[in-house]
C-alpha cells in the first residue's frame, strides 16, 4: 500500500467515516494533479503528509489534522481568493455524508480554514498543520528556489513587477 493510501485509510477510519472513501480520495488526487498546479500539487500533499508522519504525536486530533492536509489545497485556482473556503466546505460536507460526527467534520473545516494564513494558529492542531504547510519556507536554497519558480508558474498570468511586489508582501506576512 502506498504512503498516500495508508494516510487516507488511517485518517478516514480514524475520523469515524464509513466505507473506504476511495472515490473521494481519487477525486482529491485528481484535483492535486490538475495541470495548472506546479507547487500546490500531489507532491506538496505528499511532502506535507510525510512531515506529518513525524509530527503526528504532537497533534491533539491527528486524524482530523491528517484529513485537513488532504483537503487544504483541494480547490486551488490562483485567480480566486476563496479556495480554502471551498476546500473546507467540501471536506465538511463529504465527511458528514460519510457518517463522521458533526464535531469532527467541523474540526476539519476549521483546520482547512487555518491554512488561509490570515491569523496566527491558536490550537496545537492548527500549529502543527500550518507549520508543516509552510515548512517549505525553511527548505534548503535549491528546494526553495524550485518552490518559488513553481509558484511563479502558477501565477504566470500576473505581470512580473506585480507578482514580485505581492509575493514579497505575502512572504513578509508569514
Short mmCIF file of N, CA and C in Angstrom, two decimals:
data_model
loop_
_atom_site.label_atom_id
_atom_site.label_comp_id
_atom_site.label_asym_id
_atom_site.label_seq_id
_atom_site.Cartn_x
_atom_site.Cartn_y
_atom_site.Cartn_z
N UNK A 1 0.86 -1.18 0.00
CA UNK A 1 0.00 0.00 0.00
C UNK A 1 0.90 1.24 0.00
N UNK A 2 0.58 2.21 -0.83
CA UNK A 2 1.38 3.43 -0.92
C UNK A 2 1.20 4.28 0.33
N UNK A 3 2.11 5.22 0.52
CA UNK A 3 2.03 6.12 1.67
C UNK A 3 0.74 6.94 1.64
N UNK A 4 0.33 7.36 0.45
CA UNK A 4 -0.92 8.12 0.35
C UNK A 4 -2.12 7.26 0.73
N UNK A 5 -2.15 6.03 0.28
CA UNK A 5 -3.25 5.14 0.63
C UNK A 5 -3.28 4.87 2.13
N UNK A 6 -2.10 4.65 2.70
CA UNK A 6 -2.02 4.40 4.14
C UNK A 6 -2.53 5.60 4.92
N UNK A 7 -2.09 6.79 4.53
CA UNK A 7 -2.54 8.01 5.19
C UNK A 7 -4.06 8.14 5.12
N UNK A 8 -4.58 7.99 3.91
CA UNK A 8 -6.02 8.15 3.72
C UNK A 8 -6.81 7.17 4.57
N UNK A 9 -6.44 5.91 4.52
CA UNK A 9 -7.17 4.87 5.24
C UNK A 9 -7.13 5.12 6.74
N UNK A 10 -5.97 5.46 7.26
CA UNK A 10 -5.81 5.73 8.69
C UNK A 10 -6.70 6.91 9.11
N UNK A 11 -6.63 8.00 8.37
CA UNK A 11 -7.39 9.20 8.74
C UNK A 11 -8.89 8.99 8.55
N UNK A 12 -9.27 8.35 7.45
CA UNK A 12 -10.68 8.13 7.14
C UNK A 12 -11.35 7.31 8.23
N UNK A 13 -10.73 6.20 8.59
CA UNK A 13 -11.31 5.36 9.64
C UNK A 13 -11.16 6.02 11.01
N UNK A 14 -10.07 6.73 11.22
CA UNK A 14 -9.84 7.39 12.50
C UNK A 14 -10.85 8.47 12.81
N UNK A 15 -11.37 9.12 11.77
CA UNK A 15 -12.35 10.19 11.99
C UNK A 15 -13.77 9.62 12.14
N UNK A 16 -13.90 8.33 11.86
CA UNK A 16 -15.20 7.68 12.02
C UNK A 16 -16.06 7.69 10.78
N UNK A 17 -15.46 7.93 9.62
CA UNK A 17 -16.22 7.91 8.37
C UNK A 17 -16.49 6.46 7.97
N UNK A 18 -17.61 6.23 7.33
CA UNK A 18 -17.97 4.87 6.93
C UNK A 18 -17.45 4.57 5.53
N UNK A 19 -17.38 3.28 5.22
CA UNK A 19 -16.87 2.86 3.92
C UNK A 19 -15.37 3.11 3.86
N UNK A 20 -14.86 3.18 2.63
CA UNK A 20 -13.42 3.40 2.49
C UNK A 20 -13.07 4.78 1.92
N UNK A 21 -14.06 5.48 1.39
CA UNK A 21 -13.81 6.82 0.87
C UNK A 21 -12.91 6.86 -0.35
N UNK A 22 -12.70 5.72 -1.00
CA UNK A 22 -11.76 5.68 -2.13
C UNK A 22 -12.16 6.62 -3.27
N UNK A 23 -13.44 6.72 -3.55
CA UNK A 23 -13.87 7.61 -4.64
C UNK A 23 -13.52 9.07 -4.30
N UNK A 24 -13.71 9.44 -3.05
CA UNK A 24 -13.36 10.79 -2.62
C UNK A 24 -11.85 11.00 -2.68
N UNK A 25 -11.09 10.01 -2.21
CA UNK A 25 -9.62 10.12 -2.27
C UNK A 25 -9.17 10.30 -3.72
N UNK A 26 -9.73 9.54 -4.64
CA UNK A 26 -9.36 9.66 -6.06
C UNK A 26 -9.76 11.02 -6.62
N UNK A 27 -10.90 11.54 -6.18
CA UNK A 27 -11.32 12.88 -6.62
C UNK A 27 -10.34 13.94 -6.10
N UNK A 28 -9.90 13.78 -4.87
CA UNK A 28 -8.91 14.72 -4.31
C UNK A 28 -7.59 14.63 -5.06
N UNK A 29 -7.13 13.41 -5.31
CA UNK A 29 -5.87 13.24 -6.03
C UNK A 29 -5.96 13.80 -7.44
N UNK A 30 -7.12 13.68 -8.07
CA UNK A 30 -7.32 14.27 -9.41
C UNK A 30 -7.21 15.79 -9.34
N UNK A 31 -7.73 16.39 -8.28
CA UNK A 31 -7.60 17.83 -8.11
C UNK A 31 -6.15 18.25 -7.96
N UNK A 32 -5.41 17.52 -7.11
CA UNK A 32 -3.99 17.85 -6.89
C UNK A 32 -3.15 17.64 -8.15
N UNK A 33 -3.66 16.86 -9.09
CA UNK A 33 -2.94 16.59 -10.34
C UNK A 33 -3.36 17.51 -11.48
N UNK A 34 -4.19 18.51 -11.22
CA UNK A 34 -4.62 19.43 -12.27
C UNK A 34 -3.41 20.08 -12.93
N UNK A 35 -3.46 20.27 -14.24
CA UNK A 35 -2.27 20.75 -14.96
C UNK A 35 -1.79 22.14 -14.57
N UNK A 36 -2.64 23.00 -14.05
CA UNK A 36 -2.20 24.35 -13.68
C UNK A 36 -1.43 24.37 -12.36
N UNK A 37 -1.43 23.27 -11.65
CA UNK A 37 -0.72 23.20 -10.37
C UNK A 37 0.73 22.83 -10.59
N UNK A 38 1.60 23.65 -10.08
CA UNK A 38 3.03 23.37 -10.18
C UNK A 38 3.60 23.12 -8.79
N UNK A 39 3.16 23.91 -7.81
CA UNK A 39 3.57 23.67 -6.43
C UNK A 39 2.44 23.01 -5.64
N UNK A 40 1.24 23.53 -5.72
CA UNK A 40 0.10 23.01 -4.96
C UNK A 40 -0.42 21.73 -5.60
N UNK A 41 0.43 20.73 -5.59
CA UNK A 41 0.22 19.50 -6.34
C UNK A 41 0.27 18.28 -5.42
N UNK A 42 0.20 17.12 -6.04
CA UNK A 42 0.32 15.87 -5.29
C UNK A 42 1.64 15.81 -4.55
N UNK A 43 2.68 16.39 -5.12
CA UNK A 43 3.98 16.41 -4.44
C UNK A 43 3.88 17.18 -3.12
N UNK A 44 3.25 18.35 -3.14
CA UNK A 44 3.07 19.13 -1.91
C UNK A 44 2.27 18.33 -0.89
N UNK A 45 1.18 17.71 -1.33
CA UNK A 45 0.38 16.88 -0.43
C UNK A 45 1.23 15.78 0.17
N UNK A 46 2.00 15.09 -0.64
CA UNK A 46 2.85 14.00 -0.15
C UNK A 46 3.91 14.51 0.82
N UNK A 47 4.52 15.65 0.51
CA UNK A 47 5.51 16.22 1.42
C UNK A 47 4.89 16.58 2.76
N UNK A 48 3.70 17.16 2.74
CA UNK A 48 3.02 17.51 3.98
C UNK A 48 2.69 16.26 4.80
N UNK A 49 2.15 15.26 4.14
CA UNK A 49 1.78 14.04 4.86
C UNK A 49 3.00 13.31 5.41
N UNK A 50 4.09 13.34 4.68
CA UNK A 50 5.33 12.72 5.15
C UNK A 50 5.84 13.45 6.39
N UNK A 51 5.84 14.77 6.36
CA UNK A 51 6.27 15.55 7.52
C UNK A 51 5.32 15.32 8.70
N UNK A 52 4.04 15.17 8.40
CA UNK A 52 3.07 14.93 9.47
C UNK A 52 3.30 13.58 10.14
N UNK A 53 3.72 12.59 9.39
CA UNK A 53 4.02 11.29 10.00
C UNK A 53 5.00 11.45 11.16
N UNK A 54 5.98 12.31 10.98
CA UNK A 54 6.98 12.53 12.02
C UNK A 54 6.45 13.38 13.18
N UNK A 55 5.42 14.17 12.93
CA UNK A 55 4.89 15.09 13.94
C UNK A 55 3.53 14.66 14.48
N UNK A 56 3.03 13.55 14.03
CA UNK A 56 1.67 13.10 14.37
C UNK A 56 1.39 13.14 15.87
N UNK A 57 2.37 12.74 16.67
CA UNK A 57 2.17 12.68 18.13
C UNK A 57 1.95 14.05 18.75
N UNK A 58 2.29 15.12 18.04
CA UNK A 58 2.11 16.47 18.56
C UNK A 58 0.66 16.96 18.44
N UNK A 59 -0.12 16.31 17.60
CA UNK A 59 -1.49 16.75 17.34
C UNK A 59 -2.45 16.21 18.40
N UNK A 60 -3.40 17.03 18.78
CA UNK A 60 -4.45 16.59 19.70
C UNK A 60 -5.48 15.70 18.98
N UNK A 61 -5.74 16.01 17.72
CA UNK A 61 -6.71 15.26 16.90
C UNK A 61 -6.01 14.87 15.59
N UNK A 62 -5.11 13.90 15.65
CA UNK A 62 -4.28 13.61 14.47
C UNK A 62 -5.05 13.21 13.23
N UNK A 63 -6.16 12.51 13.38
CA UNK A 63 -6.92 12.10 12.19
C UNK A 63 -7.55 13.31 11.51
N UNK A 64 -8.02 14.26 12.29
CA UNK A 64 -8.60 15.48 11.72
C UNK A 64 -7.51 16.30 11.02
N UNK A 65 -6.34 16.39 11.63
CA UNK A 65 -5.24 17.13 11.01
C UNK A 65 -4.83 16.45 9.71
N UNK A 66 -4.75 15.13 9.73
CA UNK A 66 -4.35 14.41 8.51
C UNK A 66 -5.35 14.64 7.38
N UNK A 67 -6.63 14.58 7.70
CA UNK A 67 -7.64 14.85 6.66
C UNK A 67 -7.60 16.32 6.23
N UNK A 68 -7.28 17.21 7.14
CA UNK A 68 -7.15 18.62 6.76
C UNK A 68 -6.04 18.80 5.73
N UNK A 69 -4.95 18.04 5.88
CA UNK A 69 -3.90 18.09 4.85
C UNK A 69 -4.46 17.65 3.51
N UNK A 70 -5.23 16.59 3.50
CA UNK A 70 -5.80 16.10 2.24
C UNK A 70 -6.66 17.16 1.56
N UNK A 71 -7.37 17.93 2.35
CA UNK A 71 -8.32 18.90 1.78
C UNK A 71 -7.77 20.32 1.66
N UNK A 72 -6.65 20.64 2.29
CA UNK A 72 -6.27 22.05 2.45
C UNK A 72 -6.05 22.78 1.13
N UNK A 73 -5.61 22.09 0.10
CA UNK A 73 -5.47 22.71 -1.23
C UNK A 73 -6.31 21.97 -2.27
N UNK A 74 -7.36 21.33 -1.83
CA UNK A 74 -8.18 20.53 -2.75
C UNK A 74 -8.74 21.39 -3.89
N UNK A 75 -9.24 22.53 -3.55
CA UNK A 75 -9.69 23.51 -4.55
C UNK A 75 -8.58 24.54 -4.65
N UNK A 76 -8.02 24.69 -5.83
CA UNK A 76 -6.93 25.65 -5.99
C UNK A 76 -6.99 26.29 -7.37
N UNK A 77 -7.46 27.52 -7.36
CA UNK A 77 -7.50 28.35 -8.56
C UNK A 77 -6.79 29.65 -8.20
N UNK A 78 -5.59 29.88 -8.73
CA UNK A 78 -4.82 31.07 -8.33
C UNK A 78 -5.52 32.39 -8.63
N UNK A 79 -6.59 32.36 -9.39
CA UNK A 79 -7.31 33.59 -9.71
C UNK A 79 -8.42 33.90 -8.70
N UNK A 80 -8.61 33.00 -7.74
CA UNK A 80 -9.69 33.17 -6.77
C UNK A 80 -9.12 33.33 -5.36
N UNK A 81 -9.91 33.92 -4.50
CA UNK A 81 -9.48 34.13 -3.12
C UNK A 81 -10.26 33.27 -2.12
N UNK A 82 -11.12 32.40 -2.62
CA UNK A 82 -11.95 31.59 -1.72
C UNK A 82 -11.62 30.10 -1.80
N UNK A 83 -10.41 29.76 -2.20
CA UNK A 83 -10.03 28.36 -2.34
C UNK A 83 -10.17 27.58 -1.03
N UNK A 84 -9.68 28.15 0.06
CA UNK A 84 -9.73 27.44 1.34
C UNK A 84 -11.18 27.24 1.79
N UNK A 85 -12.02 28.26 1.60
CA UNK A 85 -13.43 28.12 1.98
C UNK A 85 -14.08 26.99 1.20
N UNK A 86 -13.83 26.97 -0.11
CA UNK A 86 -14.41 25.90 -0.93
C UNK A 86 -13.87 24.54 -0.51
N UNK A 87 -12.58 24.46 -0.25
CA UNK A 87 -11.97 23.20 0.18
C UNK A 87 -12.53 22.75 1.53
N UNK A 88 -12.65 23.70 2.46
CA UNK A 88 -13.17 23.39 3.79
C UNK A 88 -14.63 22.92 3.72
N UNK A 89 -15.41 23.58 2.89
CA UNK A 89 -16.82 23.18 2.73
C UNK A 89 -16.92 21.79 2.12
N UNK A 90 -16.06 21.51 1.13
CA UNK A 90 -16.05 20.18 0.51
C UNK A 90 -15.69 19.12 1.56
N UNK A 91 -14.71 19.41 2.38
CA UNK A 91 -14.31 18.47 3.43
C UNK A 91 -15.47 18.20 4.38
N UNK A 92 -16.06 19.27 4.87
CA UNK A 92 -17.13 19.11 5.85
C UNK A 92 -18.32 18.35 5.29
N UNK A 93 -18.76 18.72 4.11
CA UNK A 93 -19.94 18.03 3.54
C UNK A 93 -19.62 16.58 3.21
N UNK A 94 -18.41 16.30 2.75
CA UNK A 94 -18.02 14.92 2.43
C UNK A 94 -17.95 14.07 3.68
N UNK A 95 -17.38 14.62 4.73
CA UNK A 95 -17.26 13.85 5.98
C UNK A 95 -18.63 13.60 6.61
N UNK A 96 -19.49 14.61 6.59
CA UNK A 96 -20.84 14.42 7.12
C UNK A 96 -21.60 13.36 6.31
N UNK A 97 -21.46 13.42 5.00
CA UNK A 97 -22.14 12.44 4.13
C UNK A 97 -21.62 11.03 4.37
N UNK A 98 -20.38 10.91 4.83
CA UNK A 98 -19.77 9.60 5.09
C UNK A 98 -20.00 9.13 6.52
N UNK A 99 -20.78 9.87 7.28
CA UNK A 99 -21.14 9.44 8.62
C UNK A 99 -20.22 9.89 9.74
N UNK A 100 -19.26 10.75 9.45
CA UNK A 100 -18.42 11.29 10.52
C UNK A 100 -19.28 12.19 11.40
N UNK A 101 -18.95 12.28 12.68
CA UNK A 101 -19.75 13.13 13.55
C UNK A 101 -19.53 14.60 13.21
N UNK A 102 -20.51 15.40 13.55
CA UNK A 102 -20.50 16.83 13.19
C UNK A 102 -19.31 17.56 13.79
N UNK A 103 -18.91 17.21 15.00
CA UNK A 103 -17.78 17.89 15.64
C UNK A 103 -16.48 17.62 14.88
N UNK A 104 -16.28 16.40 14.45
CA UNK A 104 -15.07 16.06 13.69
C UNK A 104 -15.06 16.75 12.34
N UNK A 105 -16.21 16.76 11.66
CA UNK A 105 -16.30 17.42 10.36
C UNK A 105 -16.05 18.92 10.51
N UNK A 106 -16.58 19.52 11.57
CA UNK A 106 -16.37 20.95 11.82
C UNK A 106 -14.90 21.22 12.15
N UNK A 107 -14.26 20.30 12.87
CA UNK A 107 -12.83 20.47 13.21
C UNK A 107 -11.99 20.48 11.94
N UNK A 108 -12.26 19.55 11.02
CA UNK A 108 -11.51 19.51 9.77
C UNK A 108 -11.75 20.80 8.99
N UNK A 109 -12.99 21.26 8.94
CA UNK A 109 -13.33 22.51 8.26
C UNK A 109 -12.50 23.66 8.84
N UNK A 110 -12.47 23.77 10.15
CA UNK A 110 -11.73 24.84 10.83
C UNK A 110 -10.23 24.74 10.54
N UNK A 111 -9.70 23.54 10.53
CA UNK A 111 -8.28 23.36 10.25
C UNK A 111 -7.93 23.78 8.82
N UNK A 112 -8.76 23.39 7.87
CA UNK A 112 -8.51 23.81 6.49
C UNK A 112 -8.54 25.33 6.41
N UNK A 113 -9.46 25.96 7.10
CA UNK A 113 -9.53 27.42 7.08
C UNK A 113 -8.27 28.06 7.68
N UNK A 114 -7.63 27.38 8.61
CA UNK A 114 -6.39 27.91 9.20
C UNK A 114 -5.29 28.03 8.15
N UNK A 115 -5.38 27.27 7.06
CA UNK A 115 -4.36 27.35 6.01
C UNK A 115 -4.54 28.57 5.11
N UNK A 116 -5.49 29.41 5.42
CA UNK A 116 -5.58 30.71 4.74
C UNK A 116 -4.44 31.60 5.20
N UNK A 117 -3.90 31.30 6.37
CA UNK A 117 -2.78 32.04 6.95
C UNK A 117 -3.16 33.51 7.18
N UNK A 118 -4.42 33.72 7.55
CA UNK A 118 -4.90 35.07 7.82
C UNK A 118 -4.65 35.49 9.26
N UNK A 119 -4.39 34.51 10.12
CA UNK A 119 -4.13 34.78 11.54
C UNK A 119 -3.17 33.72 12.05
N UNK A 120 -2.51 34.02 13.12
CA UNK A 120 -1.61 33.04 13.73
C UNK A 120 -2.43 31.85 14.24
N UNK A 121 -1.93 30.64 14.04
CA UNK A 121 -2.67 29.47 14.53
C UNK A 121 -2.73 29.49 16.06
N UNK A 122 -3.87 29.10 16.61
CA UNK A 122 -4.05 29.18 18.05
C UNK A 122 -4.06 27.81 18.73
N UNK A 123 -4.64 26.80 18.10
CA UNK A 123 -4.67 25.47 18.72
C UNK A 123 -3.42 24.69 18.33
N UNK A 124 -3.12 23.67 19.10
CA UNK A 124 -1.96 22.83 18.77
C UNK A 124 -2.14 22.20 17.38
N UNK A 125 -3.35 21.75 17.07
CA UNK A 125 -3.59 21.14 15.75
C UNK A 125 -3.35 22.14 14.63
N UNK A 126 -3.83 23.38 14.80
CA UNK A 126 -3.58 24.41 13.79
C UNK A 126 -2.08 24.68 13.66
N UNK A 127 -1.38 24.72 14.78
CA UNK A 127 0.06 24.98 14.75
C UNK A 127 0.80 23.89 13.97
N UNK A 128 0.47 22.64 14.22
CA UNK A 128 1.12 21.54 13.51
C UNK A 128 0.82 21.64 12.02
N UNK A 129 -0.44 21.84 11.68
CA UNK A 129 -0.86 21.92 10.28
C UNK A 129 -0.17 23.07 9.55
N UNK A 130 -0.20 24.25 10.13
CA UNK A 130 0.36 25.43 9.48
C UNK A 130 1.88 25.34 9.40
N UNK A 131 2.52 24.87 10.47
CA UNK A 131 3.98 24.73 10.44
C UNK A 131 4.42 23.80 9.31
N UNK A 132 3.70 22.72 9.13
CA UNK A 132 4.06 21.78 8.07
C UNK A 132 3.72 22.35 6.70
N UNK A 133 2.54 22.96 6.57
CA UNK A 133 2.14 23.55 5.29
C UNK A 133 3.14 24.60 4.84
N UNK A 134 3.66 25.39 5.77
CA UNK A 134 4.63 26.44 5.43
C UNK A 134 6.07 25.98 5.61
N UNK A 135 6.27 24.72 5.84
CA UNK A 135 7.62 24.19 6.05
C UNK A 135 8.56 24.45 4.88
N UNK A 136 8.02 24.62 3.71
CA UNK A 136 8.83 24.90 2.52
C UNK A 136 9.64 26.18 2.70
N UNK A 137 9.15 27.08 3.54
CA UNK A 137 9.85 28.35 3.76
C UNK A 137 11.18 28.14 4.48
N UNK A 138 11.35 26.99 5.09
CA UNK A 138 12.60 26.67 5.76
C UNK A 138 13.44 25.67 4.99
N UNK A 139 13.08 25.42 3.75
CA UNK A 139 13.80 24.44 2.93
C UNK A 139 15.17 24.99 2.53
N UNK A 140 16.02 24.08 2.10
CA UNK A 140 17.32 24.48 1.59
C UNK A 140 17.18 25.35 0.36
N UNK A 141 18.27 26.01 0.00
CA UNK A 141 18.24 27.01 -1.08
C UNK A 141 17.74 26.42 -2.40
N UNK A 142 18.19 25.23 -2.75
CA UNK A 142 17.78 24.64 -4.04
C UNK A 142 16.29 24.33 -4.07
N UNK A 143 15.79 23.69 -3.00
CA UNK A 143 14.36 23.35 -2.95
C UNK A 143 13.52 24.63 -2.88
N UNK A 144 13.97 25.62 -2.12
CA UNK A 144 13.22 26.87 -2.02
C UNK A 144 13.16 27.58 -3.37
N UNK A 145 14.25 27.57 -4.10
CA UNK A 145 14.27 28.20 -5.43
C UNK A 145 13.29 27.50 -6.36
N UNK A 146 13.23 26.17 -6.29
CA UNK A 146 12.28 25.43 -7.13
C UNK A 146 10.84 25.77 -6.72
N UNK A 147 10.60 25.87 -5.42
CA UNK A 147 9.28 26.28 -4.92
C UNK A 147 8.88 27.64 -5.48
N UNK A 148 9.78 28.60 -5.40
CA UNK A 148 9.49 29.95 -5.90
C UNK A 148 9.18 29.91 -7.40
N UNK A 149 9.93 29.12 -8.16
CA UNK A 149 9.69 29.00 -9.60
C UNK A 149 8.32 28.36 -9.86
N UNK A 150 7.95 27.39 -9.05
CA UNK A 150 6.65 26.73 -9.22
C UNK A 150 5.51 27.69 -8.90
N UNK A 151 5.67 28.47 -7.85
CA UNK A 151 4.64 29.47 -7.51
C UNK A 151 4.53 30.50 -8.64
N UNK A 152 5.66 30.94 -9.15
CA UNK A 152 5.63 31.92 -10.25
C UNK A 152 4.89 31.34 -11.45
N UNK A 153 5.11 30.07 -11.73
CA UNK A 153 4.43 29.41 -12.86
C UNK A 153 2.91 29.37 -12.62
N UNK A 154 2.50 29.11 -11.38
CA UNK A 154 1.07 29.09 -11.09
C UNK A 154 0.44 30.48 -11.28
N UNK A 155 1.23 31.51 -11.09
CA UNK A 155 0.75 32.89 -11.23
C UNK A 155 1.34 33.57 -12.46
N UNK A 156 1.58 32.81 -13.49
CA UNK A 156 2.20 33.36 -14.71
C UNK A 156 1.33 34.42 -15.38
N UNK A 157 0.05 34.45 -15.08
CA UNK A 157 -0.86 35.44 -15.67
C UNK A 157 -0.68 36.82 -15.02
N UNK A 158 0.05 36.89 -13.91
CA UNK A 158 0.28 38.16 -13.21
C UNK A 158 1.57 38.79 -13.76
N UNK A 159 1.54 40.07 -14.13
CA UNK A 159 2.78 40.72 -14.61
C UNK A 159 3.89 40.58 -13.57
N UNK A 160 5.11 40.41 -14.05
CA UNK A 160 6.26 40.15 -13.17
C UNK A 160 6.42 41.20 -12.08
N UNK A 161 6.32 42.48 -12.44
CA UNK A 161 6.51 43.53 -11.45
C UNK A 161 5.50 43.43 -10.32
N UNK A 162 4.23 43.11 -10.66
CA UNK A 162 3.18 42.99 -9.65
C UNK A 162 3.37 41.71 -8.84
N UNK A 163 3.71 40.63 -9.52
CA UNK A 163 3.94 39.37 -8.82
C UNK A 163 5.01 39.56 -7.75
N UNK A 164 6.14 40.15 -8.09
CA UNK A 164 7.24 40.29 -7.14
C UNK A 164 6.85 41.19 -5.96
N UNK A 165 6.09 42.22 -6.21
CA UNK A 165 5.65 43.10 -5.13
C UNK A 165 4.71 42.35 -4.18
N UNK A 166 3.72 41.67 -4.76
CA UNK A 166 2.74 40.94 -3.94
C UNK A 166 3.39 39.75 -3.24
N UNK A 167 4.30 39.08 -3.91
CA UNK A 167 4.98 37.92 -3.33
C UNK A 167 5.80 38.33 -2.11
N UNK A 168 6.50 39.43 -2.22
CA UNK A 168 7.28 39.95 -1.10
C UNK A 168 6.35 40.23 0.09
N UNK A 169 5.24 40.86 -0.17
CA UNK A 169 4.29 41.18 0.92
C UNK A 169 3.74 39.91 1.57
N UNK A 170 3.43 38.91 0.76
CA UNK A 170 2.91 37.65 1.30
C UNK A 170 3.95 36.98 2.18
N UNK A 171 5.16 36.87 1.68
CA UNK A 171 6.22 36.21 2.46
C UNK A 171 6.51 36.98 3.74
N UNK A 172 6.49 38.29 3.69
CA UNK A 172 6.73 39.09 4.90
C UNK A 172 5.59 38.90 5.91
N UNK A 173 4.39 38.66 5.42
CA UNK A 173 3.25 38.47 6.34
C UNK A 173 3.37 37.17 7.12
N UNK A 174 4.11 36.21 6.60
CA UNK A 174 4.29 34.93 7.31
C UNK A 174 5.27 35.12 8.45
#
